[in-house]
Amino acid sequence: MQIEELQQPKQSTDRIFDKAIFALLMMFLFCSAFSIALSEIGYFSALAFWAGKMMYTRRLSIPRTPFDLFFLGYIGSEILATIFAHDKAYSLLYLQRRLLLLPIVYIIFGNIRSRRDLELLFGALILSAVAVALWSMKDILVHFSEYLHFNRRLSEFQHYMTAGGITMIGLLLLLPFVVHKRTPHKYRLLALLFTLPLAVNLFFTFTRSSWLGFLAGTVYIGAVRTRRLFLPVFIVSLMVLFLATPEIRERIYSVIDPNHPANVARVHMWMTGVKIFIDHPIVGIGDVGTETVWNQYAQPGWEPEGHLHNNIIMWLVTLGLVGLVVLVALFVRIWLVMSQIEKKLRDHWFHGSLALGGLAVLVGFHVNGLFEWNFGDAEIISLVWAILGLILAAEKISPRANDQ
């Protein structure tokens, strides 16, 4: 009797911790598209409660994942680069920022215990992006002429590149629900309606790398789920090109124009990065901004750049070959595991669509990352880690999800 009386308060305290962690995760995901401050408060508070619960229960409740050794390898590469960095304090700052985001995978995975939990967190992420998209429509309508002539770029709550990345992620997560044959009609219609403001927002950010990432992710969804998706995407693309103003059409064509000033600047950044890498091939210069060494390697007359608009080159420059190999191995492992989960859950309209959307996001993220340093964008990589946690949780609870 005494043992039961002692256990009851402890179980009650556990539930308080669990509810607090889940509520804070909801806050983190719901604020992710419009408030960096509130999103970080939600995440880091959830992280603190999670650590507090482990100290209170004296139990290390960190779930095992297929990526643990790869994450440890990445942590090791960051530490190694910092030890040999020319500016150790600067590198240490970014090291702790990057590593503090990794627990997102574990805290979301470990704190989802039912399909309802999964739906609530996924819904919070989607509603955040959609709410911002709907709010931003006001700015588009008020300044429509400026947008039509590429005199304004959509950036209501975020920098336009971050806004482009977030809307790209929202769209790629929703599309599999639209095309899954078992999605209930009301949810299919809701997903379709949500894609409309997101697509308008993505377009008017004029972020070319996010456009390409979205198209690549959409092609992947069509290849895996249904090739019928290709026709409407092709028709809409032709209509946009046909109806676009000359300024917008020039922006679209600039994607493939090697002489466009933005493309020339990127090539110069990449060539500068290659020069830096050649001098620091093993562990890089440390996780620091490239402005610290810019003047030693760039051609005269180019303003210093803090990053090089390409994930792979930035990994080579900041973490060297060691970091590049570890991160490529990590993302290959993520792809293989997520692909297995998607195949396993494919027939389930919710879990399967979430898994396929996550794979499409990964495609979009890496295509986007060929032209942007989106791995270094905390708002974007936080969502990538969150989606990974959601998909791992979907597999974990799938045996209990009997409704197909």
Short mmCIF file of C-alpha atoms in Angstrom, two decimals:
data_model
loop_
_atom_site.label_atom_id
_atom_site.label_comp_id
_atom_site.label_asym_id
_atom_site.label_seq_id
_atom_site.Cartn_x
_atom_site.Cartn_y
_atom_site.Cartn_z
CA MET A 1 0.00 0.00 0.00
CA GLN A 2 2.82 2.42 0.93
CA ILE A 3 4.65 1.64 -2.34
CA GLU A 4 1.50 2.46 -4.34
CA GLU A 5 1.05 5.71 -2.40
CA LEU A 6 4.66 6.69 -3.19
CA GLN A 7 4.28 5.81 -6.87
CA GLN A 8 1.11 7.84 -7.43
CA PRO A 9 2.67 11.30 -6.76
CA LYS A 10 5.65 10.34 -8.90
CA GLN A 11 3.41 9.28 -11.79
CA SER A 12 1.40 12.47 -11.40
CA THR A 13 4.60 14.55 -11.61
CA ASP A 14 5.67 12.58 -14.70
CA ARG A 15 2.38 13.48 -16.37
CA ILE A 16 2.87 17.15 -15.53
CA PHE A 17 6.31 17.04 -17.15
CA ASP A 18 4.92 15.24 -20.21
CA LYS A 19 2.06 17.72 -20.66
CA ALA A 20 4.39 20.69 -20.27
CA ILE A 21 6.87 19.28 -22.79
CA PHE A 22 4.13 18.55 -25.32
CA ALA A 23 2.55 22.00 -24.92
CA LEU A 24 5.93 23.67 -25.41
CA LEU A 25 6.60 21.55 -28.52
CA MET A 26 3.25 22.73 -29.87
CA MET A 27 4.37 26.31 -29.21
CA PHE A 28 7.70 25.66 -30.94
CA LEU A 29 6.09 24.31 -34.11
CA PHE A 30 3.13 26.70 -34.21
CA CYS A 31 5.40 29.75 -33.94
CA SER A 32 8.05 28.38 -36.32
CA ALA A 33 6.92 30.39 -39.37
CA PHE A 34 6.32 33.78 -37.76
CA SER A 35 8.34 34.26 -34.56
CA ILE A 36 11.91 33.14 -34.03
CA ALA A 37 11.78 34.31 -30.41
CA LEU A 38 8.57 32.45 -29.46
CA SER A 39 9.63 29.35 -31.38
CA GLU A 40 12.98 29.26 -29.57
CA ILE A 41 11.29 29.86 -26.20
CA GLY A 42 8.99 26.90 -26.91
CA TYR A 43 11.79 24.58 -27.99
CA PHE A 44 14.39 25.43 -25.37
CA SER A 45 11.79 25.38 -22.60
CA ALA A 46 10.66 21.93 -23.78
CA LEU A 47 14.31 20.86 -23.81
CA ALA A 48 14.74 22.16 -20.24
CA PHE A 49 11.63 20.31 -19.02
CA TRP A 50 12.80 17.16 -20.78
CA ALA A 51 16.17 17.38 -19.02
CA GLY A 52 14.39 18.21 -15.76
CA LYS A 53 12.20 15.15 -16.05
CA MET A 54 15.23 12.92 -16.56
CA MET A 55 16.91 14.39 -13.49
CA TYR A 56 13.72 14.04 -11.43
CA THR A 57 13.13 10.41 -12.46
CA ARG A 58 16.86 9.62 -12.47
CA ARG A 59 16.31 7.86 -15.78
CA LEU A 60 18.04 8.67 -19.06
CA SER A 61 14.97 8.56 -21.31
CA ILE A 62 16.67 9.43 -24.61
CA PRO A 63 15.14 7.25 -27.36
CA ARG A 64 17.45 5.30 -29.63
CA THR A 65 17.34 6.21 -33.32
CA PRO A 66 19.07 4.84 -36.42
CA PHE A 67 21.09 8.08 -36.58
CA ASP A 68 22.76 8.17 -33.17
CA LEU A 69 26.28 7.27 -34.33
CA PHE A 70 26.01 9.66 -37.27
CA PHE A 71 24.95 12.52 -35.00
CA LEU A 72 27.88 11.70 -32.73
CA GLY A 73 30.17 11.77 -35.76
CA TYR A 74 28.83 15.20 -36.70
CA ILE A 75 29.35 16.45 -33.14
CA GLY A 76 32.91 15.11 -33.30
CA SER A 77 33.59 16.89 -36.60
CA GLU A 78 32.33 20.19 -35.14
CA ILE A 79 34.53 19.78 -32.06
CA LEU A 80 37.56 18.86 -34.16
CA ALA A 81 37.04 21.87 -36.44
CA THR A 82 36.71 24.14 -33.40
CA ILE A 83 39.92 22.84 -31.83
CA PHE A 84 41.88 23.78 -34.96
CA ALA A 85 39.84 26.90 -35.87
CA HIS A 86 41.69 30.17 -36.38
CA ASP A 87 38.95 31.86 -34.28
CA LYS A 88 38.04 29.33 -31.62
CA ALA A 89 35.56 31.51 -29.74
CA TYR A 90 33.61 32.25 -32.94
CA SER A 91 33.60 28.56 -33.91
CA LEU A 92 32.52 27.51 -30.42
CA LEU A 93 29.54 29.87 -30.65
CA TYR A 94 28.26 28.26 -33.84
CA LEU A 95 29.12 24.77 -32.61
CA GLN A 96 26.79 25.13 -29.61
CA ARG A 97 24.06 26.70 -31.79
CA ARG A 98 24.13 23.79 -34.24
CA LEU A 99 24.34 21.08 -31.61
CA LEU A 100 21.56 22.50 -29.44
CA LEU A 101 19.16 21.92 -32.33
CA LEU A 102 19.89 18.19 -32.70
CA PRO A 103 17.76 17.17 -29.67
CA ILE A 104 14.70 18.32 -31.64
CA VAL A 105 14.72 14.89 -33.30
CA TYR A 106 14.80 13.07 -29.96
CA ILE A 107 12.40 15.23 -27.98
CA ILE A 108 9.68 15.05 -30.66
CA PHE A 109 10.23 11.35 -31.31
CA GLY A 110 10.23 10.51 -27.60
CA ASN A 111 7.19 12.58 -26.65
CA ILE A 112 4.74 11.35 -29.29
CA ARG A 113 2.80 8.42 -27.89
CA SER A 114 -0.33 8.31 -30.03
CA ARG A 115 -1.65 9.25 -33.43
CA ARG A 116 -3.44 12.20 -31.83
CA ASP A 117 -0.09 13.52 -30.56
CA LEU A 118 1.37 13.13 -34.03
CA GLU A 119 -1.57 14.89 -35.68
CA LEU A 120 -1.46 17.79 -33.22
CA LEU A 121 2.25 18.48 -33.72
CA PHE A 122 2.03 18.07 -37.49
CA GLY A 123 -1.03 20.30 -37.54
CA ALA A 124 0.78 22.98 -35.52
CA LEU A 125 3.65 23.00 -38.05
CA ILE A 126 1.30 23.24 -41.05
CA LEU A 127 -1.02 25.82 -39.47
CA SER A 128 1.98 28.03 -38.72
CA ALA A 129 3.01 28.14 -42.38
CA VAL A 130 -0.57 28.53 -43.62
CA ALA A 131 -1.40 31.30 -41.11
CA VAL A 132 1.62 33.29 -42.26
CA ALA A 133 0.69 32.67 -45.90
CA LEU A 134 -2.85 33.94 -45.34
CA TRP A 135 -1.63 36.97 -43.42
CA SER A 136 0.90 37.77 -46.14
CA MET A 137 -1.81 37.82 -48.80
CA LYS A 138 -2.76 41.26 -47.47
CA ASP A 139 0.69 42.61 -48.32
CA ILE A 140 0.54 41.03 -51.76
CA LEU A 141 -2.83 42.65 -52.50
CA VAL A 142 -1.85 46.07 -51.14
CA HIS A 143 1.46 46.16 -53.04
CA PHE A 144 0.45 44.00 -56.00
CA SER A 145 1.93 46.32 -58.61
CA GLU A 146 5.31 46.30 -56.88
CA TYR A 147 5.31 42.51 -56.75
CA LEU A 148 4.36 42.24 -60.42
CA HIS A 149 7.38 44.32 -61.39
CA PHE A 150 9.77 42.56 -58.98
CA ASN A 151 10.19 45.69 -56.89
CA ARG A 152 9.17 43.90 -53.71
CA ARG A 153 9.77 40.42 -52.26
CA LEU A 154 7.55 38.73 -49.69
CA SER A 155 9.16 38.77 -46.26
CA GLU A 156 6.46 39.59 -43.72
CA PHE A 157 7.99 37.72 -40.77
CA GLN A 158 11.24 36.28 -42.14
CA HIS A 159 13.96 37.14 -44.63
CA TYR A 160 12.60 36.29 -48.08
CA MET A 161 15.02 33.35 -48.46
CA THR A 162 13.88 31.85 -45.15
CA ALA A 163 10.25 32.58 -46.04
CA GLY A 164 10.78 30.76 -49.33
CA GLY A 165 12.27 27.76 -47.56
CA ILE A 166 9.46 27.54 -44.99
CA THR A 167 6.68 27.81 -47.59
CA MET A 168 8.47 25.22 -49.74
CA ILE A 169 8.50 22.84 -46.77
CA GLY A 170 4.80 23.43 -46.05
CA LEU A 171 3.82 22.77 -49.66
CA LEU A 172 5.87 19.58 -49.96
CA LEU A 173 4.37 18.23 -46.72
CA LEU A 174 0.81 18.88 -47.93
CA LEU A 175 1.02 17.59 -51.52
CA PRO A 176 1.13 13.86 -50.61
CA PHE A 177 -2.16 14.28 -48.72
CA VAL A 178 -3.72 15.81 -51.83
CA VAL A 179 -2.73 12.89 -54.08
CA HIS A 180 -3.04 9.90 -51.69
CA LYS A 181 -6.01 7.84 -52.89
CA ARG A 182 -7.12 7.02 -49.33
CA THR A 183 -7.05 10.54 -47.92
CA PRO A 184 -10.60 11.30 -46.68
CA HIS A 185 -12.34 13.82 -48.91
CA LYS A 186 -12.54 16.61 -46.32
CA TYR A 187 -8.83 16.35 -45.51
CA ARG A 188 -7.89 16.22 -49.18
CA LEU A 189 -9.92 19.37 -49.82
CA LEU A 190 -8.40 21.10 -46.79
CA ALA A 191 -4.86 20.19 -47.88
CA LEU A 192 -5.59 21.46 -51.39
CA LEU A 193 -6.99 24.74 -50.07
CA PHE A 194 -3.94 25.20 -47.83
CA THR A 195 -1.57 24.77 -50.79
CA LEU A 196 -3.05 27.77 -52.61
CA PRO A 197 -1.87 30.61 -50.32
CA LEU A 198 1.40 28.77 -49.71
CA ALA A 199 2.05 28.52 -53.46
CA VAL A 200 1.28 32.24 -53.95
CA ASN A 201 3.62 33.10 -51.07
CA LEU A 202 6.40 30.89 -52.42
CA PHE A 203 6.15 32.51 -55.82
CA PHE A 204 6.29 36.07 -54.51
CA THR A 205 9.33 35.47 -52.33
CA PHE A 206 11.09 35.26 -55.70
CA THR A 207 13.55 32.84 -54.11
CA ARG A 208 14.79 30.83 -57.06
CA SER A 209 16.44 28.10 -54.99
CA SER A 210 13.17 27.46 -53.16
CA TRP A 211 11.32 27.34 -56.48
CA LEU A 212 13.76 24.69 -57.69
CA GLY A 213 13.54 22.81 -54.39
CA PHE A 214 9.75 22.76 -54.60
CA LEU A 215 9.79 21.51 -58.20
CA ALA A 216 12.33 18.79 -57.35
CA GLY A 217 10.31 17.65 -54.33
CA THR A 218 7.10 17.67 -56.38
CA VAL A 219 8.71 15.55 -59.11
CA TYR A 220 9.76 13.08 -56.43
CA ILE A 221 6.22 12.91 -55.00
CA GLY A 222 4.84 12.36 -58.49
CA ALA A 223 7.40 9.65 -59.27
CA VAL A 224 6.62 7.75 -56.06
CA ARG A 225 2.88 8.31 -55.65
CA THR A 226 1.27 9.28 -58.97
CA ARG A 227 2.63 10.63 -62.25
CA ARG A 228 -0.70 12.39 -62.78
CA LEU A 229 0.74 15.14 -60.61
CA PHE A 230 3.14 16.13 -63.40
CA LEU A 231 0.43 17.45 -65.77
CA PRO A 232 -1.11 20.09 -63.46
CA VAL A 233 2.35 21.22 -62.33
CA PHE A 234 3.41 21.57 -65.98
CA ILE A 235 0.23 23.47 -66.92
CA VAL A 236 0.51 25.85 -63.95
CA SER A 237 4.18 26.48 -64.74
CA LEU A 238 3.35 27.34 -68.36
CA MET A 239 0.52 29.64 -67.26
CA VAL A 240 2.81 31.46 -64.84
CA LEU A 241 5.44 31.90 -67.53
CA PHE A 242 2.86 33.06 -70.09
CA LEU A 243 1.13 35.54 -67.76
CA ALA A 244 4.25 36.87 -66.02
CA THR A 245 5.37 40.45 -66.44
CA PRO A 246 8.73 41.00 -68.19
CA GLU A 247 10.44 41.59 -64.84
CA ILE A 248 9.14 38.34 -63.38
CA ARG A 249 9.86 36.44 -66.58
CA GLU A 250 13.44 37.73 -66.43
CA ARG A 251 13.65 36.50 -62.84
CA ILE A 252 12.47 33.05 -63.91
CA TYR A 253 14.88 32.87 -66.85
CA SER A 254 17.74 33.98 -64.61
CA VAL A 255 17.72 30.49 -63.09
CA ILE A 256 19.53 29.21 -66.18
CA ASP A 257 21.42 32.36 -67.18
CA PRO A 258 25.12 31.98 -66.24
CA ASN A 259 25.72 35.68 -66.93
CA HIS A 260 23.05 36.93 -64.54
CA PRO A 261 24.73 39.10 -61.84
CA ALA A 262 23.36 36.97 -58.98
CA ASN A 263 24.69 33.81 -60.63
CA VAL A 264 28.07 35.38 -61.34
CA ALA A 265 28.28 36.39 -57.67
CA ARG A 266 27.47 32.86 -56.52
CA VAL A 267 30.10 31.33 -58.79
CA HIS A 268 32.64 33.76 -57.38
CA MET A 269 31.64 32.75 -53.82
CA TRP A 270 32.02 29.06 -54.69
CA MET A 271 35.42 29.55 -56.31
CA THR A 272 36.54 31.53 -53.27
CA GLY A 273 35.31 28.66 -51.09
CA VAL A 274 37.32 26.15 -53.11
CA LYS A 275 40.46 28.25 -52.55
CA ILE A 276 39.80 28.33 -48.80
CA PHE A 277 39.24 24.56 -48.74
CA ILE A 278 42.49 23.86 -50.57
CA ASP A 279 44.38 25.62 -47.78
CA HIS A 280 42.34 23.94 -44.99
CA PRO A 281 41.33 20.53 -46.43
CA ILE A 282 41.05 18.26 -43.38
CA VAL A 283 39.06 20.07 -40.67
CA GLY A 284 38.37 23.41 -42.35
CA ILE A 285 38.64 26.87 -40.84
CA GLY A 286 36.17 26.10 -38.07
CA ASP A 287 32.43 26.80 -37.96
CA VAL A 288 32.85 30.53 -38.55
CA GLY A 289 31.66 33.05 -41.10
CA THR A 290 33.73 33.22 -44.25
CA GLU A 291 34.07 36.99 -43.86
CA THR A 292 36.90 36.21 -41.41
CA VAL A 293 39.16 34.98 -44.24
CA TRP A 294 37.46 36.56 -47.25
CA ASN A 295 40.07 39.15 -48.11
CA GLN A 296 42.81 36.50 -48.26
CA TYR A 297 41.05 34.49 -50.99
CA ALA A 298 38.49 36.60 -52.88
CA GLN A 299 39.27 38.61 -55.97
CA PRO A 300 39.80 42.33 -55.30
CA GLY A 301 36.66 44.45 -55.30
CA TRP A 302 34.23 41.84 -53.96
CA GLU A 303 32.49 42.69 -50.72
CA PRO A 304 33.03 40.11 -47.91
CA GLU A 305 30.44 37.34 -47.63
CA GLY A 306 29.57 35.59 -44.37
CA HIS A 307 28.61 32.38 -46.16
CA LEU A 308 28.89 30.93 -49.65
CA HIS A 309 25.32 30.03 -50.68
CA ASN A 310 26.03 26.32 -50.96
CA ASN A 311 25.83 23.68 -48.23
CA ILE A 312 28.50 21.37 -49.62
CA ILE A 313 31.08 24.11 -50.13
CA MET A 314 30.33 25.56 -46.69
CA TRP A 315 30.81 22.13 -45.09
CA LEU A 316 34.14 21.79 -46.89
CA VAL A 317 35.26 25.27 -45.86
CA THR A 318 34.13 25.17 -42.22
CA LEU A 319 34.47 21.47 -41.33
CA GLY A 320 36.80 20.15 -44.03
CA LEU A 321 36.69 16.71 -45.61
CA VAL A 322 36.02 15.15 -42.20
CA GLY A 323 32.84 17.15 -41.74
CA LEU A 324 31.69 16.72 -45.33
CA VAL A 325 32.03 12.92 -45.20
CA VAL A 326 30.18 12.73 -41.88
CA LEU A 327 27.33 15.00 -42.99
CA VAL A 328 26.90 13.28 -46.36
CA ALA A 329 26.83 9.93 -44.54
CA LEU A 330 24.25 11.32 -42.07
CA PHE A 331 21.91 12.55 -44.79
CA VAL A 332 22.31 9.36 -46.83
CA ARG A 333 21.39 7.39 -43.70
CA ILE A 334 18.39 9.66 -43.09
CA TRP A 335 17.24 9.14 -46.68
CA LEU A 336 17.56 5.36 -46.51
CA VAL A 337 15.72 5.09 -43.19
CA MET A 338 12.96 7.49 -44.24
CA SER A 339 12.53 5.60 -47.51
CA GLN A 340 12.08 2.33 -45.59
CA ILE A 341 9.52 3.97 -43.31
CA GLU A 342 7.63 5.43 -46.28
CA LYS A 343 7.43 2.01 -47.96
CA LYS A 344 6.20 0.45 -44.73
CA LEU A 345 3.54 3.11 -44.14
CA ARG A 346 2.64 3.87 -47.76
CA ASP A 347 -0.93 2.52 -47.61
CA HIS A 348 -1.85 4.59 -44.56
CA TRP A 349 -3.13 7.94 -45.78
CA PHE A 350 -1.83 9.98 -42.83
CA HIS A 351 1.39 8.22 -41.82
CA GLY A 352 2.33 7.38 -45.41
CA SER A 353 1.69 10.90 -46.66
CA LEU A 354 3.71 12.37 -43.79
CA ALA A 355 6.64 10.07 -44.60
CA LEU A 356 6.51 10.86 -48.32
CA GLY A 357 6.22 14.57 -47.57
CA GLY A 358 9.27 14.29 -45.36
CA LEU A 359 11.26 12.68 -48.16
CA ALA A 360 10.12 15.41 -50.56
CA VAL A 361 11.21 18.03 -48.02
CA LEU A 362 14.62 16.36 -47.89
CA VAL A 363 14.86 16.55 -51.70
CA GLY A 364 13.77 20.18 -51.67
CA PHE A 365 16.14 21.02 -48.82
CA HIS A 366 19.18 19.64 -50.65
CA VAL A 367 18.29 21.20 -54.00
CA ASN A 368 17.71 24.51 -52.22
CA GLY A 369 21.03 23.94 -50.44
CA LEU A 370 22.91 23.88 -53.74
CA PHE A 371 22.32 27.63 -53.93
CA GLU A 372 21.73 28.68 -50.30
CA TRP A 373 23.34 27.99 -46.91
CA ASN A 374 20.04 26.58 -45.59
CA PHE A 375 21.80 24.12 -43.28
CA GLY A 376 23.03 27.21 -41.45
CA ASP A 377 19.53 28.75 -41.32
CA ALA A 378 18.26 27.77 -37.85
CA GLU A 379 14.60 28.22 -38.83
CA ILE A 380 14.96 25.81 -41.76
CA ILE A 381 17.15 23.11 -40.23
CA SER A 382 14.96 23.14 -37.10
CA LEU A 383 12.00 22.14 -39.27
CA VAL A 384 14.05 19.43 -41.02
CA TRP A 385 14.98 17.90 -37.64
CA ALA A 386 11.37 18.27 -36.42
CA ILE A 387 10.01 16.47 -39.48
CA LEU A 388 12.53 13.68 -38.97
CA GLY A 389 11.27 13.27 -35.40
CA LEU A 390 7.65 13.21 -36.60
CA ILE A 391 8.38 10.47 -39.15
CA LEU A 392 10.24 8.32 -36.63
CA ALA A 393 7.24 8.71 -34.32
CA ALA A 394 4.85 7.77 -37.13
CA GLU A 395 6.67 4.47 -37.54
CA LYS A 396 6.74 3.93 -33.77
CA ILE A 397 2.98 4.26 -33.35
CA SER A 398 1.98 2.68 -36.67
CA PRO A 399 1.09 -0.76 -35.21
CA ARG A 400 -1.60 0.97 -33.18
CA ALA A 401 -2.91 2.91 -36.19
CA ASN A 402 -5.40 0.40 -37.56
CA ASP A 403 -7.61 2.80 -39.51
CA GLN A 404 -6.39 2.82 -43.07
#
